[in-house]
């Protein structure tokens, strides 16, 4: 969607924003210290343990749309407990073991609860083995069906798009964004089918009628970013960059993705070294409303390929998520602007890098569009049903541009690089970002950032140094 398409002007909204009073410094300080509320999706995830590694061994029959799985989960108990709660939707547990001992499993409300034969102590490591199966499919959410889905192509292809709560549609997990782990994913499919997953391909074993594909990613990675795609693809590997697409889209896809190496170099300069061992894009033979930033493997639909780089801003957006959202993740979904605002600003940086519209021009056009639209959204705590509201993306990017204007380019990019470096492989929240920005710039920034993050009226940019 183009910048102009994102905004619709309302004179009433514009006048209302102009009449609003600015946020005082005291109010700004209060806004950035809100009462700590419950997680946005408290039914997903468990506080009882933290995961170290998932080893998923899956068999998928596209003809019957049948998935049979064995999940070996290495984890550590956070507290003394006699049960391990995992998220699993639509699929049935056949058997489960804790440290090799068979255990009783109760499934209800999207949970699979394993009863430990004896209580686990706080800090005690354990291994859970869960054997399960069934016909996987997306789970219902306020945002529509999310998770394991079929592409509907001639080869019975599948894809996974799990953000924010779709991971339980295909494996048992601790489904919360702050629980990160290493992943090994083995998927056996009929011979002739291909499998793509996070990380690097470690092994491909063929038999007369099947092929087992094994991928490993040391992560750490949140469950919603784990991915599997099956089908038939043309593979294009150049060093650590790997792309895949349907054969009939190969020419257009190669052209549209050709500037990925240049994009990686540019973003590594802006944000710091690329954080993972590999990166690539898979184009599935289906139309997708939006691409998906699975860790190390972004997923695009055939509608994102036109042979003219018409969706290159989306290519930039999903790549930027590897730094912001995937490597440096969010402690809870309320802080999603730290993912989407940063990735949207990366689109503007890419345009600027190419010598097209500079970030300042794009930011001011975006700010005008926001001011012309209805503004009743606090982007730093938008509420679970508003996670993917476009204002979070655009106003989040404008927040970063306001910061850039306030501190200048050298300091701004130092803030971004050191923010990622400080939280690489972990998670953080809005307050930590504000504190980090102030500490790095050695000046008060809280009032400025609070007006953009917590107030409905759209602030004006300063006439400061600018980005161009």
PDB file of N, CA and C in Angstrom, residues 168-238:
ATOM      1  N   UNK A 168       0.470 -22.404  18.194  1.00  0.00           N
ATOM      2  CA  UNK A 168      -0.122 -23.663  18.676  1.00  0.00           C
ATOM      3  C   UNK A 168      -0.914 -24.416  17.619  1.00  0.00           C
ATOM      4  N   UNK A 169      -1.107 -23.829  16.439  1.00  0.00           N
ATOM      5  CA  UNK A 169      -1.821 -24.530  15.383  1.00  0.00           C
ATOM      6  C   UNK A 169      -1.015 -25.683  14.806  1.00  0.00           C
ATOM      7  N   UNK A 170       0.321 -25.739  15.118  1.00  0.00           N
ATOM      8  CA  UNK A 170       1.109 -26.834  14.539  1.00  0.00           C
ATOM      9  C   UNK A 170       2.129 -27.458  15.478  1.00  0.00           C
ATOM     10  N   UNK A 171       2.382 -26.861  16.644  1.00  0.00           N
ATOM     11  CA  UNK A 171       3.248 -27.557  17.608  1.00  0.00           C
ATOM     12  C   UNK A 171       2.955 -27.067  19.023  1.00  0.00           C
ATOM     13  N   UNK A 172       3.161 -27.926  20.025  1.00  0.00           N
ATOM     14  CA  UNK A 172       2.962 -27.512  21.420  1.00  0.00           C
ATOM     15  C   UNK A 172       4.087 -26.586  21.850  1.00  0.00           C
ATOM     16  N   UNK A 173       3.735 -25.475  22.493  1.00  0.00           N
ATOM     17  CA  UNK A 173       4.747 -24.466  22.774  1.00  0.00           C
ATOM     18  C   UNK A 173       4.317 -23.594  23.940  1.00  0.00           C
ATOM     19  N   UNK A 174       5.273 -22.810  24.417  1.00  0.00           N
ATOM     20  CA  UNK A 174       4.988 -21.752  25.384  1.00  0.00           C
ATOM     21  C   UNK A 174       4.826 -20.478  24.563  1.00  0.00           C
ATOM     22  N   UNK A 175       3.591 -20.188  24.164  1.00  0.00           N
ATOM     23  CA  UNK A 175       3.330 -19.209  23.109  1.00  0.00           C
ATOM     24  C   UNK A 175       3.214 -17.796  23.672  1.00  0.00           C
ATOM     25  N   UNK A 176       4.355 -17.204  23.945  1.00  0.00           N
ATOM     26  CA  UNK A 176       4.414 -15.821  24.390  1.00  0.00           C
ATOM     27  C   UNK A 176       5.673 -15.201  23.789  1.00  0.00           C
ATOM     28  N   UNK A 177       5.659 -13.918  23.453  1.00  0.00           N
ATOM     29  CA  UNK A 177       6.778 -13.349  22.691  1.00  0.00           C
ATOM     30  C   UNK A 177       8.079 -13.261  23.463  1.00  0.00           C
ATOM     31  N   UNK A 178       8.026 -13.334  24.782  1.00  0.00           N
ATOM     32  CA  UNK A 178       9.257 -13.214  25.565  1.00  0.00           C
ATOM     33  C   UNK A 178       9.864 -14.562  25.930  1.00  0.00           C
ATOM     34  N   UNK A 179       9.332 -15.657  25.392  1.00  0.00           N
ATOM     35  CA  UNK A 179       9.909 -16.985  25.643  1.00  0.00           C
ATOM     36  C   UNK A 179      10.601 -17.432  24.362  1.00  0.00           C
ATOM     37  N   UNK A 180      11.927 -17.281  24.323  1.00  0.00           N
ATOM     38  CA  UNK A 180      12.702 -17.567  23.116  1.00  0.00           C
ATOM     39  C   UNK A 180      13.552 -18.809  23.306  1.00  0.00           C
ATOM     40  N   UNK A 181      13.743 -19.536  22.200  1.00  0.00           N
ATOM     41  CA  UNK A 181      14.456 -20.809  22.290  1.00  0.00           C
ATOM     42  C   UNK A 181      15.156 -21.107  20.974  1.00  0.00           C
ATOM     43  N   UNK A 182      16.002 -22.142  20.980  1.00  0.00           N
ATOM     44  CA  UNK A 182      16.594 -22.682  19.762  1.00  0.00           C
ATOM     45  C   UNK A 182      15.608 -23.661  19.124  1.00  0.00           C
ATOM     46  N   UNK A 183      15.732 -23.863  17.818  1.00  0.00           N
ATOM     47  CA  UNK A 183      14.804 -24.737  17.101  1.00  0.00           C
ATOM     48  C   UNK A 183      15.543 -25.669  16.149  1.00  0.00           C
ATOM     49  N   UNK A 184      15.144 -26.935  16.175  1.00  0.00           N
ATOM     50  CA  UNK A 184      15.486 -27.891  15.131  1.00  0.00           C
ATOM     51  C   UNK A 184      14.172 -28.425  14.592  1.00  0.00           C
ATOM     52  N   UNK A 185      13.983 -28.322  13.287  1.00  0.00           N
ATOM     53  CA  UNK A 185      12.707 -28.691  12.673  1.00  0.00           C
ATOM     54  C   UNK A 185      12.974 -29.687  11.557  1.00  0.00           C
ATOM     55  N   UNK A 186      12.449 -30.895  11.698  1.00  0.00           N
ATOM     56  CA  UNK A 186      12.537 -31.918  10.659  1.00  0.00           C
ATOM     57  C   UNK A 186      11.136 -32.200  10.148  1.00  0.00           C
ATOM     58  N   UNK A 187      10.948 -32.093   8.842  1.00  0.00           N
ATOM     59  CA  UNK A 187       9.644 -32.346   8.241  1.00  0.00           C
ATOM     60  C   UNK A 187       9.816 -33.362   7.120  1.00  0.00           C
ATOM     61  N   UNK A 188       9.075 -34.455   7.204  1.00  0.00           N
ATOM     62  CA  UNK A 188       9.078 -35.475   6.161  1.00  0.00           C
ATOM     63  C   UNK A 188       7.836 -35.306   5.294  1.00  0.00           C
ATOM     64  N   UNK A 189       8.053 -35.202   3.996  1.00  0.00           N
ATOM     65  CA  UNK A 189       6.969 -34.994   3.035  1.00  0.00           C
ATOM     66  C   UNK A 189       7.142 -35.991   1.894  1.00  0.00           C
ATOM     67  N   UNK A 190       6.101 -36.194   1.083  1.00  0.00           N
ATOM     68  CA  UNK A 190       6.249 -37.083  -0.067  1.00  0.00           C
ATOM     69  C   UNK A 190       7.376 -36.617  -0.994  1.00  0.00           C
ATOM     70  N   UNK A 191       8.061 -37.561  -1.595  1.00  0.00           N
ATOM     71  CA  UNK A 191       9.169 -37.219  -2.487  1.00  0.00           C
ATOM     72  C   UNK A 191       8.662 -36.297  -3.603  1.00  0.00           C
ATOM     73  N   UNK A 192       9.430 -35.262  -3.888  1.00  0.00           N
ATOM     74  CA  UNK A 192       9.017 -34.262  -4.854  1.00  0.00           C
ATOM     75  C   UNK A 192       8.528 -32.990  -4.193  1.00  0.00           C
ATOM     76  N   UNK A 193       8.116 -33.105  -2.935  1.00  0.00           N
ATOM     77  CA  UNK A 193       7.747 -31.925  -2.156  1.00  0.00           C
ATOM     78  C   UNK A 193       9.002 -31.325  -1.517  1.00  0.00           C
ATOM     79  N   UNK A 194       8.973 -30.023  -1.325  1.00  0.00           N
ATOM     80  CA  UNK A 194      10.076 -29.329  -0.683  1.00  0.00           C
ATOM     81  C   UNK A 194       9.606 -28.750   0.646  1.00  0.00           C
ATOM     82  N   UNK A 195      10.567 -28.528   1.552  1.00  0.00           N
ATOM     83  CA  UNK A 195      10.281 -27.931   2.858  1.00  0.00           C
ATOM     84  C   UNK A 195      11.250 -26.783   3.095  1.00  0.00           C
ATOM     85  N   UNK A 196      10.731 -25.684   3.593  1.00  0.00           N
ATOM     86  CA  UNK A 196      11.532 -24.555   4.038  1.00  0.00           C
ATOM     87  C   UNK A 196      11.181 -24.275   5.493  1.00  0.00           C
ATOM     88  N   UNK A 197      12.190 -23.933   6.284  1.00  0.00           N
ATOM     89  CA  UNK A 197      11.959 -23.620   7.697  1.00  0.00           C
ATOM     90  C   UNK A 197      13.043 -22.658   8.162  1.00  0.00           C
ATOM     91  N   UNK A 198      12.957 -22.243   9.410  1.00  0.00           N
ATOM     92  CA  UNK A 198      13.905 -21.268   9.954  1.00  0.00           C
ATOM     93  C   UNK A 198      15.314 -21.845  10.008  1.00  0.00           C
ATOM     94  N   UNK A 199      16.290 -20.964   9.821  1.00  0.00           N
ATOM     95  CA  UNK A 199      17.682 -21.365   9.981  1.00  0.00           C
ATOM     96  C   UNK A 199      18.270 -21.968   8.730  1.00  0.00           C
ATOM     97  N   UNK A 200      19.220 -22.868   8.913  1.00  0.00           N
ATOM     98  CA  UNK A 200      19.949 -23.465   7.794  1.00  0.00           C
ATOM     99  C   UNK A 200      19.575 -24.933   7.633  1.00  0.00           C
ATOM    100  N   UNK A 201      19.621 -25.384   6.380  1.00  0.00           N
ATOM    101  CA  UNK A 201      19.332 -26.782   6.073  1.00  0.00           C
ATOM    102  C   UNK A 201      20.519 -27.635   6.501  1.00  0.00           C
ATOM    103  N   UNK A 202      20.274 -28.520   7.454  1.00  0.00           N
ATOM    104  CA  UNK A 202      21.337 -29.386   7.951  1.00  0.00           C
ATOM    105  C   UNK A 202      21.418 -30.702   7.201  1.00  0.00           C
ATOM    106  N   UNK A 203      20.248 -31.200   6.800  1.00  0.00           N
ATOM    107  CA  UNK A 203      20.243 -32.526   6.182  1.00  0.00           C
ATOM    108  C   UNK A 203      18.982 -32.685   5.337  1.00  0.00           C
ATOM    109  N   UNK A 204      19.141 -33.417   4.229  1.00  0.00           N
ATOM    110  CA  UNK A 204      17.993 -33.817   3.426  1.00  0.00           C
ATOM    111  C   UNK A 204      18.155 -35.301   3.124  1.00  0.00           C
ATOM    112  N   UNK A 205      17.274 -36.117   3.687  1.00  0.00           N
ATOM    113  CA  UNK A 205      17.347 -37.573   3.550  1.00  0.00           C
ATOM    114  C   UNK A 205      16.192 -38.056   2.681  1.00  0.00           C
ATOM    115  N   UNK A 206      16.538 -38.773   1.622  1.00  0.00           N
ATOM    116  CA  UNK A 206      15.524 -39.256   0.697  1.00  0.00           C
ATOM    117  C   UNK A 206      15.365 -40.768   0.808  1.00  0.00           C
ATOM    118  N   UNK A 207      14.131 -41.197   0.708  1.00  0.00           N
ATOM    119  CA  UNK A 207      13.821 -42.609   0.560  1.00  0.00           C
ATOM    120  C   UNK A 207      13.090 -42.757  -0.776  1.00  0.00           C
ATOM    121  N   UNK A 208      12.595 -43.948  -1.019  1.00  0.00           N
ATOM    122  CA  UNK A 208      11.926 -44.192  -2.291  1.00  0.00           C
ATOM    123  C   UNK A 208      10.701 -43.310  -2.476  1.00  0.00           C
ATOM    124  N   UNK A 209      10.008 -43.011  -1.377  1.00  0.00           N
ATOM    125  CA  UNK A 209       8.752 -42.269  -1.525  1.00  0.00           C
ATOM    126  C   UNK A 209       8.646 -41.020  -0.660  1.00  0.00           C
ATOM    127  N   UNK A 210       9.711 -40.636   0.058  1.00  0.00           N
ATOM    128  CA  UNK A 210       9.622 -39.453   0.915  1.00  0.00           C
ATOM    129  C   UNK A 210      10.975 -38.774   1.044  1.00  0.00           C
ATOM    130  N   UNK A 211      10.927 -37.529   1.517  1.00  0.00           N
ATOM    131  CA  UNK A 211      12.145 -36.771   1.804  1.00  0.00           C
ATOM    132  C   UNK A 211      11.986 -36.094   3.155  1.00  0.00           C
ATOM    133  N   UNK A 212      13.017 -36.230   3.994  1.00  0.00           N
ATOM    134  CA  UNK A 212      13.031 -35.570   5.303  1.00  0.00           C
ATOM    135  C   UNK A 212      14.000 -34.400   5.237  1.00  0.00           C
ATOM    136  N   UNK A 213      13.492 -33.224   5.528  1.00  0.00           N
ATOM    137  CA  UNK A 213      14.274 -31.988   5.516  1.00  0.00           C
ATOM    138  C   UNK A 213      14.481 -31.534   6.957  1.00  0.00           C
ATOM    139  N   UNK A 214      15.747 -31.316   7.349  1.00  0.00           N
ATOM    140  CA  UNK A 214      16.060 -30.896   8.715  1.00  0.00           C
ATOM    141  C   UNK A 214      16.733 -29.521   8.703  1.00  0.00           C
ATOM    142  N   UNK A 215      16.121 -28.595   9.428  1.00  0.00           N
ATOM    143  CA  UNK A 215      16.653 -27.246   9.571  1.00  0.00           C
ATOM    144  C   UNK A 215      16.989 -26.996  11.038  1.00  0.00           C
ATOM    145  N   UNK A 216      18.016 -26.180  11.246  1.00  0.00           N
ATOM    146  CA  UNK A 216      18.369 -25.801  12.615  1.00  0.00           C
ATOM    147  C   UNK A 216      18.580 -24.293  12.686  1.00  0.00           C
ATOM    148  N   UNK A 217      18.034 -23.715  13.747  1.00  0.00           N
ATOM    149  CA  UNK A 217      18.250 -22.282  14.010  1.00  0.00           C
ATOM    150  C   UNK A 217      18.529 -22.116  15.494  1.00  0.00           C
ATOM    151  N   UNK A 218      19.745 -21.667  15.844  1.00  0.00           N
ATOM    152  CA  UNK A 218      20.071 -21.528  17.266  1.00  0.00           C
ATOM    153  C   UNK A 218      19.280 -20.436  17.958  1.00  0.00           C
ATOM    154  N   UNK A 219      18.658 -19.547  17.137  1.00  0.00           N
ATOM    155  CA  UNK A 219      17.830 -18.504  17.732  1.00  0.00           C
ATOM    156  C   UNK A 219      18.662 -17.494  18.511  1.00  0.00           C
ATOM    157  N   UNK A 220      18.124 -17.136  19.682  1.00  0.00           N
ATOM    158  CA  UNK A 220      16.833 -17.581  20.220  1.00  0.00           C
ATOM    159  C   UNK A 220      15.667 -16.972  19.445  1.00  0.00           C
ATOM    160  N   UNK A 221      14.533 -17.686  19.428  1.00  0.00           N
ATOM    161  CA  UNK A 221      13.396 -17.294  18.612  1.00  0.00           C
ATOM    162  C   UNK A 221      12.096 -17.513  19.375  1.00  0.00           C
ATOM    163  N   UNK A 222      11.194 -16.548  19.269  1.00  0.00           N
ATOM    164  CA  UNK A 222       9.866 -16.681  19.853  1.00  0.00           C
ATOM    165  C   UNK A 222       9.034 -17.634  19.007  1.00  0.00           C
ATOM    166  N   UNK A 223       8.060 -18.279  19.632  1.00  0.00           N
ATOM    167  CA  UNK A 223       7.278 -19.304  18.940  1.00  0.00           C
ATOM    168  C   UNK A 223       6.514 -18.752  17.746  1.00  0.00           C
ATOM    169  N   UNK A 224       6.057 -17.506  17.822  1.00  0.00           N
ATOM    170  CA  UNK A 224       5.251 -16.965  16.722  1.00  0.00           C
ATOM    171  C   UNK A 224       6.065 -16.740  15.457  1.00  0.00           C
ATOM    172  N   UNK A 225       7.400 -16.780  15.565  1.00  0.00           N
ATOM    173  CA  UNK A 225       8.269 -16.573  14.419  1.00  0.00           C
ATOM    174  C   UNK A 225       8.759 -17.869  13.799  1.00  0.00           C
ATOM    175  N   UNK A 226       8.420 -19.014  14.409  1.00  0.00           N
ATOM    176  CA  UNK A 226       8.782 -20.309  13.828  1.00  0.00           C
ATOM    177  C   UNK A 226       7.913 -20.568  12.604  1.00  0.00           C
ATOM    178  N   UNK A 227       8.517 -21.162  11.564  1.00  0.00           N
ATOM    179  CA  UNK A 227       7.801 -21.270  10.294  1.00  0.00           C
ATOM    180  C   UNK A 227       8.141 -22.553   9.563  1.00  0.00           C
ATOM    181  N   UNK A 228       7.177 -23.033   8.805  1.00  0.00           N
ATOM    182  CA  UNK A 228       7.365 -24.125   7.859  1.00  0.00           C
ATOM    183  C   UNK A 228       6.573 -23.793   6.606  1.00  0.00           C
ATOM    184  N   UNK A 229       7.192 -23.974   5.445  1.00  0.00           N
ATOM    185  CA  UNK A 229       6.486 -23.894   4.168  1.00  0.00           C
ATOM    186  C   UNK A 229       6.761 -25.186   3.405  1.00  0.00           C
ATOM    187  N   UNK A 230       5.744 -25.765   2.814  1.00  0.00           N
ATOM    188  CA  UNK A 230       5.918 -26.947   1.980  1.00  0.00           C
ATOM    189  C   UNK A 230       5.328 -26.678   0.603  1.00  0.00           C
ATOM    190  N   UNK A 231       5.802 -27.408  -0.370  1.00  0.00           N
ATOM    191  CA  UNK A 231       5.330 -27.253  -1.741  1.00  0.00           C
ATOM    192  C   UNK A 231       6.455 -27.573  -2.699  1.00  0.00           C
ATOM    193  N   UNK A 232       6.462 -26.917  -3.859  1.00  0.00           N
ATOM    194  CA  UNK A 232       7.539 -27.081  -4.837  1.00  0.00           C
ATOM    195  C   UNK A 232       8.075 -25.700  -5.186  1.00  0.00           C
ATOM    196  N   UNK A 233       9.385 -25.570  -5.072  1.00  0.00           N
ATOM    197  CA  UNK A 233      10.020 -24.269  -5.217  1.00  0.00           C
ATOM    198  C   UNK A 233      11.260 -24.351  -6.092  1.00  0.00           C
ATOM    199  N   UNK A 234      11.574 -23.246  -6.718  1.00  0.00           N
ATOM    200  CA  UNK A 234      12.895 -23.025  -7.294  1.00  0.00           C
ATOM    201  C   UNK A 234      13.739 -22.368  -6.214  1.00  0.00           C
ATOM    202  N   UNK A 235      14.910 -22.937  -5.946  1.00  0.00           N
ATOM    203  CA  UNK A 235      15.756 -22.444  -4.859  1.00  0.00           C
ATOM    204  C   UNK A 235      16.883 -21.595  -5.430  1.00  0.00           C
ATOM    205  N   UNK A 236      17.140 -20.473  -4.791  1.00  0.00           N
ATOM    206  CA  UNK A 236      18.166 -19.534  -5.220  1.00  0.00           C
ATOM    207  C   UNK A 236      19.009 -19.194  -4.005  1.00  0.00           C
ATOM    208  N   UNK A 237      20.199 -19.790  -3.913  1.00  0.00           N
ATOM    209  CA  UNK A 237      21.063 -19.614  -2.745  1.00  0.00           C
ATOM    210  C   UNK A 237      22.345 -18.919  -3.156  1.00  0.00           C
ATOM    211  N   UNK A 238      22.660 -17.827  -2.462  1.00  0.00           N
ATOM    212  CA  UNK A 238      23.905 -17.089  -2.682  1.00  0.00           C
ATOM    213  C   UNK A 238      24.529 -16.815  -1.337  1.00  0.00           C
TER     214      UNK A 238
END
